[in-house]
Tab-separated table of C-alpha atoms in Angstrom:
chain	number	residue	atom	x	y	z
Q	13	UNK	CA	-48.078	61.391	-56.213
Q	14	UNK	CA	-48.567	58.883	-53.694
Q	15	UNK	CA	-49.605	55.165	-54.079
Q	16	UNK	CA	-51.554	53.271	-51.343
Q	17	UNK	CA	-49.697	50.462	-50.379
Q	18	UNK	CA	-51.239	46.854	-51.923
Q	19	UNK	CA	-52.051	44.524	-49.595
Q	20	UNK	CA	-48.851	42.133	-50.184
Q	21	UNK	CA	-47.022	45.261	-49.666
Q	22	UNK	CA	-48.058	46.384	-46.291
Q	23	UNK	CA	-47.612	42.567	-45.507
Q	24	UNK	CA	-43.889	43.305	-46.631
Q	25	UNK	CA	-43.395	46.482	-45.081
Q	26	UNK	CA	-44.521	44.942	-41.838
Q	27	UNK	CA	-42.404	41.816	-41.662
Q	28	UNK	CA	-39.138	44.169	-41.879
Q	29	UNK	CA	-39.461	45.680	-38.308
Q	30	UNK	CA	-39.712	41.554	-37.208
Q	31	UNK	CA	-36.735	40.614	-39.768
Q	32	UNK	CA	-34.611	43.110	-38.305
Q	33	UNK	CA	-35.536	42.127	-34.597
Q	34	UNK	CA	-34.958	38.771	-35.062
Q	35	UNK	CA	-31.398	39.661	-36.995
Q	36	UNK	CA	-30.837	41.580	-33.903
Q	37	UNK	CA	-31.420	39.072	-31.559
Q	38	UNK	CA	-29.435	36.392	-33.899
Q	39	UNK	CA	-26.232	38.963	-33.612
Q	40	UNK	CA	-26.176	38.936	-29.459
Q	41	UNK	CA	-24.017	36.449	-27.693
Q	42	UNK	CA	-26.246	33.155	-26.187
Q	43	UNK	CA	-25.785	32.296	-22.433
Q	44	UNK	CA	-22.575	29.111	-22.644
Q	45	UNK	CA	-24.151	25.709	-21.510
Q	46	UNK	CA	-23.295	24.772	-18.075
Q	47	UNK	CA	-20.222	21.616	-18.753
Q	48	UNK	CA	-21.444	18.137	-18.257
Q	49	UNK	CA	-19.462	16.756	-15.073
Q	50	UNK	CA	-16.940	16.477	-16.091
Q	51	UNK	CA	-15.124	18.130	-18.611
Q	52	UNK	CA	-11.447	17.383	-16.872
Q	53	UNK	CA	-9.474	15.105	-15.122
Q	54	UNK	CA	-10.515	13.960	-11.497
Q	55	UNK	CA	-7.595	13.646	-9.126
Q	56	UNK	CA	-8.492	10.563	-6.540
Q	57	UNK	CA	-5.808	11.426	-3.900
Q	58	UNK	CA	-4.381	8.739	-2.078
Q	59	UNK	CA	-3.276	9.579	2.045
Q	60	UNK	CA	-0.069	7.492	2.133
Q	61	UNK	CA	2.546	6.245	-0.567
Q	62	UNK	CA	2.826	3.950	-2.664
Q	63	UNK	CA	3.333	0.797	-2.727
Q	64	UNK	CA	0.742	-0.269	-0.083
Q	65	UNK	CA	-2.766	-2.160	-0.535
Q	66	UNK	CA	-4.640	1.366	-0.920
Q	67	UNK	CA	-2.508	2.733	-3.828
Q	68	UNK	CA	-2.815	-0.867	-5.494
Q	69	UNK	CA	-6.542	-0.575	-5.370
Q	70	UNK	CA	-6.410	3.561	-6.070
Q	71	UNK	CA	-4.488	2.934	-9.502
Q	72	UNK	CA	-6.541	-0.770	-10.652
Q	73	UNK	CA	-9.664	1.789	-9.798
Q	74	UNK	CA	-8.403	4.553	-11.962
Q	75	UNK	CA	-7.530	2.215	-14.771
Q	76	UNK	CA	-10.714	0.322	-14.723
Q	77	UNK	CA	-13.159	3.546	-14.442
Q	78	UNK	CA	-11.912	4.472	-18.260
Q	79	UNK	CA	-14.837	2.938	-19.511
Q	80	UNK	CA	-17.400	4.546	-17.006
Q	81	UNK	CA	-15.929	8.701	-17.091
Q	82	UNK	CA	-15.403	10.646	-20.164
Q	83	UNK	CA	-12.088	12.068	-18.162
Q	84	UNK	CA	-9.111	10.145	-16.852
Q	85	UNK	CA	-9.019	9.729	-13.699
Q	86	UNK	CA	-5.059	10.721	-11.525
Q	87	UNK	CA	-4.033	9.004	-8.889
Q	88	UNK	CA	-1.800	11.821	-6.502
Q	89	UNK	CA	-0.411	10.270	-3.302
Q	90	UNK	CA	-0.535	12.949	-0.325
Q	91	UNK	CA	1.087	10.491	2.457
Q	92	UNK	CA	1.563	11.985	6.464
Q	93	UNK	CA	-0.162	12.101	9.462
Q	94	UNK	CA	-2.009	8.768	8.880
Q	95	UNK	CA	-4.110	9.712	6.258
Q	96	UNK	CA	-4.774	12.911	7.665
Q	97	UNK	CA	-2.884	15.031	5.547
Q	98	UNK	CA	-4.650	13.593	1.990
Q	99	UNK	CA	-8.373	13.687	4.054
Q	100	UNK	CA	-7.626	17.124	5.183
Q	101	UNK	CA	-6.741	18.619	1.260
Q	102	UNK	CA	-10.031	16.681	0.157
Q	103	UNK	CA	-12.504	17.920	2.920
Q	104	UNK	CA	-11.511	21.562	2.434
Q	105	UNK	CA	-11.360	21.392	-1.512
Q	106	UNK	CA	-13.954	22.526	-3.337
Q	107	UNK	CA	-17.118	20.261	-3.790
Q	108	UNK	CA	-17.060	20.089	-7.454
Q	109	UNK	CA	-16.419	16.352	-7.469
Q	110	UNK	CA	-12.696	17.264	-9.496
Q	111	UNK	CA	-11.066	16.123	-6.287
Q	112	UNK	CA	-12.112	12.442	-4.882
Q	113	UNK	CA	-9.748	10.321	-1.984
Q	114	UNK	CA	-9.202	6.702	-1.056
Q	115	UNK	CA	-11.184	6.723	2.134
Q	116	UNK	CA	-9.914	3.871	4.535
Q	117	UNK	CA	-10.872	2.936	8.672
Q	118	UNK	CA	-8.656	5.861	9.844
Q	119	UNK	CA	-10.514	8.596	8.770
Q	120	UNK	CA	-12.878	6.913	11.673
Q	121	UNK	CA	-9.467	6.038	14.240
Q	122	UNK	CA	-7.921	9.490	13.549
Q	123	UNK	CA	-10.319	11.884	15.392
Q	124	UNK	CA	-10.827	10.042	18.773
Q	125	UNK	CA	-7.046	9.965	18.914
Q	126	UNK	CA	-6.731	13.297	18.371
Q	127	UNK	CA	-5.002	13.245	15.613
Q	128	UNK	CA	-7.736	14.897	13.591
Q	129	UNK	CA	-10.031	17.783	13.209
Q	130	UNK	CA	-12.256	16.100	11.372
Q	131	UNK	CA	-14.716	12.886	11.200
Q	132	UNK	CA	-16.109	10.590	9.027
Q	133	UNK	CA	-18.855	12.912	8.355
Q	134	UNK	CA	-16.664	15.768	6.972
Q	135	UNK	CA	-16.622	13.613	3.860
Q	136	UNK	CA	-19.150	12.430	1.075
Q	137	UNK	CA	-19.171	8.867	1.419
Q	138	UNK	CA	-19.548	7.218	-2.391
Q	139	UNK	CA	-18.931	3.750	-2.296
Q	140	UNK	CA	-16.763	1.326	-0.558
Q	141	UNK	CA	-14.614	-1.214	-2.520
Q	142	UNK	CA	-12.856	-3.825	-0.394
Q	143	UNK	CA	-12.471	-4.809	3.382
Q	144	UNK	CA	-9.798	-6.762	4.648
Q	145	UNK	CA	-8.161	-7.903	7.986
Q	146	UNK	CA	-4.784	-7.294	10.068
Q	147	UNK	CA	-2.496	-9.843	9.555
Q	148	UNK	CA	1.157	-10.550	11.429
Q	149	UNK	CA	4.034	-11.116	8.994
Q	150	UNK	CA	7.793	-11.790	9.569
Q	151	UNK	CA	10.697	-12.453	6.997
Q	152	UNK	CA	11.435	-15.412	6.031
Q	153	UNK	CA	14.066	-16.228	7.278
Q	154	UNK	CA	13.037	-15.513	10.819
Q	155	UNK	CA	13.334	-17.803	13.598
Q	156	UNK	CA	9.748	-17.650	14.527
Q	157	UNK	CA	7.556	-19.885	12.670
Q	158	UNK	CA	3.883	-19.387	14.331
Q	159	UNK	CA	1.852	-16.908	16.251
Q	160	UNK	CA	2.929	-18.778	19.814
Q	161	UNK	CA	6.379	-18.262	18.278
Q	162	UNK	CA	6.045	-14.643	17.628
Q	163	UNK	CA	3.762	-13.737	21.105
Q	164	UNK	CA	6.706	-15.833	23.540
Q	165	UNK	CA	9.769	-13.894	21.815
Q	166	UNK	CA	7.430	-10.578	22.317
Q	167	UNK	CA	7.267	-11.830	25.811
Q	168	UNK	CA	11.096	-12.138	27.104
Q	169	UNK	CA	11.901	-9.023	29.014
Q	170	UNK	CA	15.625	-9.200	27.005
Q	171	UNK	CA	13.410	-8.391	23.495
Q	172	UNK	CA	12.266	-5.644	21.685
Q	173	UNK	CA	9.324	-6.758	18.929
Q	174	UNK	CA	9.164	-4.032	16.876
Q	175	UNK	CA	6.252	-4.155	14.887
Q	176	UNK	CA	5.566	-1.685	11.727
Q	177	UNK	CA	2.349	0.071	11.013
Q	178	UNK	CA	1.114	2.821	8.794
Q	179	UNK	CA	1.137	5.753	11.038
Q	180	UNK	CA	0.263	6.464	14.615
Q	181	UNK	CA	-3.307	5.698	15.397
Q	182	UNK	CA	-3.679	3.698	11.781
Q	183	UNK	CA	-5.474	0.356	11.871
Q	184	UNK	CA	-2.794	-1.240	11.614
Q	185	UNK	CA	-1.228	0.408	14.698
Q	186	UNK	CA	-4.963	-0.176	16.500
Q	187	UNK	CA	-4.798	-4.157	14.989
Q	188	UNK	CA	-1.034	-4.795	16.950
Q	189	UNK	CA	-1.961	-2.830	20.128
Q	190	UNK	CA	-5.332	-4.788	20.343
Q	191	UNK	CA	-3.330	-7.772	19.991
Q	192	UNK	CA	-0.905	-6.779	22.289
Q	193	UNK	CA	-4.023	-6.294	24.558
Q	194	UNK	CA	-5.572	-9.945	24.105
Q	195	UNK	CA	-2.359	-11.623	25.090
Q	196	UNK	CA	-0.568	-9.566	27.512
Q	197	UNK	CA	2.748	-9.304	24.661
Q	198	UNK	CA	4.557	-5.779	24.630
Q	199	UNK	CA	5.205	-4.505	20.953
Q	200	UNK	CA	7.360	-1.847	20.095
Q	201	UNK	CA	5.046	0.346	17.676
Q	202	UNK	CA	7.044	1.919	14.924
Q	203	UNK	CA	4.974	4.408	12.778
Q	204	UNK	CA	5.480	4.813	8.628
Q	205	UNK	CA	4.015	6.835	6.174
Q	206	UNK	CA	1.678	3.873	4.981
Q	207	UNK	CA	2.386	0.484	4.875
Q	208	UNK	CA	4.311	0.237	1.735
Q	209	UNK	CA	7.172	1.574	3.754
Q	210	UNK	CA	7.020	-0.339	6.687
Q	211	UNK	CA	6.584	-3.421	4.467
Q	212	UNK	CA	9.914	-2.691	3.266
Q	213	UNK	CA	11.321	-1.608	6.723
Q	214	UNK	CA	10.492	-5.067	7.408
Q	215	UNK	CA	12.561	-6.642	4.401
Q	216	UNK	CA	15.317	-4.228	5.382
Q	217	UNK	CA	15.518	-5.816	8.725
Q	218	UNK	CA	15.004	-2.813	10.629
Q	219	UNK	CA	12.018	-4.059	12.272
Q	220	UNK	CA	10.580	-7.696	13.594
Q	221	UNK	CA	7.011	-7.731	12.118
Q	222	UNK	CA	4.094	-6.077	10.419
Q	223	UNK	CA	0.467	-5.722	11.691
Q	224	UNK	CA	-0.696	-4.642	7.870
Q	225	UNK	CA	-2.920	-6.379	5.788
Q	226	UNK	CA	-2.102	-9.271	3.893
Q	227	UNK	CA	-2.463	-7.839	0.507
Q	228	UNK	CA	0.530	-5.441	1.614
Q	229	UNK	CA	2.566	-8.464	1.843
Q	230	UNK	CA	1.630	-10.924	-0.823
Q	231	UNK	CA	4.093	-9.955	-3.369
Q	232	UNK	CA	6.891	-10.824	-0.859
Q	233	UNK	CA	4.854	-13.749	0.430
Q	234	UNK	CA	5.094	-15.284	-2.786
Q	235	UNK	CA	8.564	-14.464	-3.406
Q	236	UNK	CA	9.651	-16.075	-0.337
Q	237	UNK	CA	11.105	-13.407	1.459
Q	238	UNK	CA	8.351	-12.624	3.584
Q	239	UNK	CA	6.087	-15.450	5.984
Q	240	UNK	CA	2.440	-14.825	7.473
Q	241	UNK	CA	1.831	-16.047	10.932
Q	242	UNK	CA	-2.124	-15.016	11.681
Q	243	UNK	CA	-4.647	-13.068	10.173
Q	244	UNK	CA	-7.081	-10.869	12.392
Q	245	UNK	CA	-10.483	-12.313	10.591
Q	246	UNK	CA	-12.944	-14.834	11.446
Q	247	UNK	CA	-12.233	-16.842	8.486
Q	248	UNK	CA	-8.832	-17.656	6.719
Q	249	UNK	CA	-8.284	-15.914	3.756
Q	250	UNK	CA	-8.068	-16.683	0.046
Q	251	UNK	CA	-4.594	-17.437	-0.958
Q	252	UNK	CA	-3.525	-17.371	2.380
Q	253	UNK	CA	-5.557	-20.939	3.450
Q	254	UNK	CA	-2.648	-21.820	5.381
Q	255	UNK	CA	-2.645	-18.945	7.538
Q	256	UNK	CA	-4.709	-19.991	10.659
Q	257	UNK	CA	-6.908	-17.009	12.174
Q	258	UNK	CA	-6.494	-15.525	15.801
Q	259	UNK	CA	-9.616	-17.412	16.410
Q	260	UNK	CA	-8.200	-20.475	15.813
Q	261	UNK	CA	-5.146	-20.289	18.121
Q	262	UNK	CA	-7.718	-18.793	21.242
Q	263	UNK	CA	-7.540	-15.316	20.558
Q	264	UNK	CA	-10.566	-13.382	19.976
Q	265	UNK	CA	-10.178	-10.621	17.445
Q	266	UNK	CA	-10.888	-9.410	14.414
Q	267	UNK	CA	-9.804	-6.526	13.130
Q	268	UNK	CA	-8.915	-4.667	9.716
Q	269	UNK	CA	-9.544	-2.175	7.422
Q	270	UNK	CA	-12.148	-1.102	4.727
Q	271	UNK	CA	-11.343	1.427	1.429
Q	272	UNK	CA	-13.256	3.337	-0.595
Q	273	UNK	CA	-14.173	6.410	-2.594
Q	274	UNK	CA	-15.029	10.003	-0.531
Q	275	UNK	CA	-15.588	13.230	-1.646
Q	276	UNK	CA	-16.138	16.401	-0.456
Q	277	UNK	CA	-19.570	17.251	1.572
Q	278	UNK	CA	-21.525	19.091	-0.416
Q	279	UNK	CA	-21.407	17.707	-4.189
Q	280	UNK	CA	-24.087	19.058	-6.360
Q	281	UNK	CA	-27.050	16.405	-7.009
Q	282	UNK	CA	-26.041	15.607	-10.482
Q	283	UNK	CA	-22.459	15.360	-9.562
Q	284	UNK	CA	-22.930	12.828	-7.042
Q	285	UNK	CA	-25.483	10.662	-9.067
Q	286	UNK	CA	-22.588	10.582	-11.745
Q	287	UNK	CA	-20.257	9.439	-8.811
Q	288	UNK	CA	-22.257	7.094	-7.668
Q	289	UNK	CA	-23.161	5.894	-11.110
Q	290	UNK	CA	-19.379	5.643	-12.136
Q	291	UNK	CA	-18.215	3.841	-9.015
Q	292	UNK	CA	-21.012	0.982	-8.588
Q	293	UNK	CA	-20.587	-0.101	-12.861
Q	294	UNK	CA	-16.735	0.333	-11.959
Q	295	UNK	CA	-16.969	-1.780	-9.257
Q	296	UNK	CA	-17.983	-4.393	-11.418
Q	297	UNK	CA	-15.245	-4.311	-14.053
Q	298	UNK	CA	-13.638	-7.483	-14.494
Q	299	UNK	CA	-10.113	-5.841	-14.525
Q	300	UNK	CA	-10.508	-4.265	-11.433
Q	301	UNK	CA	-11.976	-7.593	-9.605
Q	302	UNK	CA	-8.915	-9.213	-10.971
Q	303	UNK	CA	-6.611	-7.118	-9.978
Q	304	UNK	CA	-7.907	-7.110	-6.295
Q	305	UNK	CA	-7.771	-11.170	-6.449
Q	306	UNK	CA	-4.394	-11.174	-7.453
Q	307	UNK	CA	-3.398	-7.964	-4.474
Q	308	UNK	CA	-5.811	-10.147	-2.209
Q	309	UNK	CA	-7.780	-7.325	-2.033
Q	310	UNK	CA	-11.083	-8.016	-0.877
Q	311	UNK	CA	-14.016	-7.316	-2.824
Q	312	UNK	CA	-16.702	-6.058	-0.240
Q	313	UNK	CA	-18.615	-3.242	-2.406
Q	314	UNK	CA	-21.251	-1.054	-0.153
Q	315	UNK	CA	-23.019	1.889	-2.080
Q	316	UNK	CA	-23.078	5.722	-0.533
Q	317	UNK	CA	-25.549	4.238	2.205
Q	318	UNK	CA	-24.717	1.117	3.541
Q	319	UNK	CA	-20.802	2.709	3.660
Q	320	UNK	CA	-22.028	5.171	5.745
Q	321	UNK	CA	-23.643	2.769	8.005
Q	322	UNK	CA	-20.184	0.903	8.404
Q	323	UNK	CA	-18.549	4.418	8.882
Q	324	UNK	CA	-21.131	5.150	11.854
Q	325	UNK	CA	-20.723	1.656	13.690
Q	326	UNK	CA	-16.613	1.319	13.737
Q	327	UNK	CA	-16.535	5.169	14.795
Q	328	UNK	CA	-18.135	3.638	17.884
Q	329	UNK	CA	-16.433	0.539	17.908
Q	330	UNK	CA	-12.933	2.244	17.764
Q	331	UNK	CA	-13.245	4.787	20.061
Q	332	UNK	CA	-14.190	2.238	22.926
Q	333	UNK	CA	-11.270	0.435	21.699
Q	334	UNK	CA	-8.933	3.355	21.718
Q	335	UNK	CA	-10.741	4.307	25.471
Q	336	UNK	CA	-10.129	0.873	26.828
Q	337	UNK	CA	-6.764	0.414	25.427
Q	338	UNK	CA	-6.022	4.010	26.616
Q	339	UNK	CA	-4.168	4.379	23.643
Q	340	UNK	CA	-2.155	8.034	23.496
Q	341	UNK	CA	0.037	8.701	20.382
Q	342	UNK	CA	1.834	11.797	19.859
């Protein structure tokens, strides 16, 4: 005999179809959340070696942005070519904002040269960091004692002023050629694989002078084996008050270099706002602003826009300097 089902137990009978949907649905696997950016280490490559002003300011950035990324941030030096090499590896990695460079004024030198496939805007500008000029430096213990010094002994048909730089068509080349330019003094251009090495070509003896920047030479500068002659700025520079600039002896140029952080084009929107994020309050960190006083590094930050501003007006200002110099490297 057969019982018609109460009312609280068709109620029951009914939920179990649900229950066992729901169980059903509990048992399947969920989609995996998307990782927050990021959820590794970033490599910030660095185009030359170390030992130079751009792997000083590479590693005091990579310290300092601790506090701003959940992930450590490596420095990896891919030196050759000028910068090229490190660029190249960065533009044609993959735009997941896991690989990041040290962007400095040769990725805007390198192309009208030749000496590179790609321009400035083959890479994600994010922020720049610091700015500073060329700067002439001899050892110590070298004979000549001012900029007249150094451009009369360049002069004398029985001498051969060879003056380091950081790779064929780097600023630092572009700074010494310019100058050579201005004041009608022939330079023998030697070529290293950044300016840590030619800085220590220089204390070697191998070569008469350096065209680099003067936080590439401060450390020796202080130690007394290395003397600065002239800086390529319009004003002198801190730490270096002594120095007069080019302006002041009648020469009229100013030239140098910028750095700063690049990525590939083509970041996702939420990776680049936590680039851009990271970078600016990094930029800011005591540490790092101490460390660039002490490199003479020189604190000139520019966010993602106004760096690519700068980017667009020395591309122009360097290739009519590299057309009127008619400078050809191989």
């Amino acid at each position: 005999m057969t019982h018609p089902a109460t009312p609280r137990r068709r109620d029951l009978l009914a939920a179990v179809p649900a229950i066992a949907l729901g169980a059903g649905l509990s048992a399947l696997p969920r989609p995996a959340r998307a990782a927050v950016y990021p959820d590794r280490a970033i490599e910030l490559v660095v185009p030359f070696q170390a030992g130079g002003g751009t792997d000083a300011l590479a590693r005091a950035f990579a310290e300092a942005a601790r506090k701003h990324l959940p992930q450590s941030v490596i420095v990896m030096n891919r030196p050759g070519a000028s910068g090229a090499i490190g660029w190249g590896e960065v533009i044609n990695a993959r735009p997941d904002g896991y690989k990041l460079a040290v962007v400095t004024v040769e990725l805007v030198t390198l192309p009208p040269l030749g000496l590179a496939k790609f321009s400035y805007d083959s890479m994600q500008p994010i922020a720049r960091l610091n700015a500073d000029p060329a700067a002439i430096t001899v050892r110590a213990d070298s004979p000549l004692n001012t900029l007249e010094d150094f451009l009369a002994a360049a002069r004398k048909p029985d001498v051969d002023m060879r003056v380091g730089n950081a790779g064929n068509g780097s600023i630092w080349h572009l700074a010494a050629a310019a100058l050579g330019d201005k004041t009608g003094a022939p330079f023998g251009h030697i070529p290293f694989q950044g300016a840590g090495p030619a800085v220590l070509a220089l204390l070697g003896g191998h070569i008469e002078a350096v065209a680099v920047s003067p936080a590439e030479v401060t450390t020796y500068v202080q130690a007394g084996k290395l003397k600065t002659l002239a800086v390529m700025a319009d004003q002198r520079v801190k730490n270096f008050d002594r120095v007069p600039t080019l302006k002041e002896r009648g020469i009229d140029l100013s030239i140098g270099t910028w750095r700063g952080i690049g990525a590939p084009r083509g970041l996702p929107p939420e990776v680049l706002a936590t680039l851009r994020t990271a970078v600016e309050r990094t930029a800011q960190e005591p540490m790092l602003r101490e460390v660039m006083d002490k490199q003479n590094l020189g604190y000139a930050y520019a966010d993602d826009t106004a760096f690519k501003a700068a980017m667009v007006r020395d591309a122009t200002y360097f290739r009519q300097l590299i057309e009127k110099l008619a400078i050809k490297v191989n």
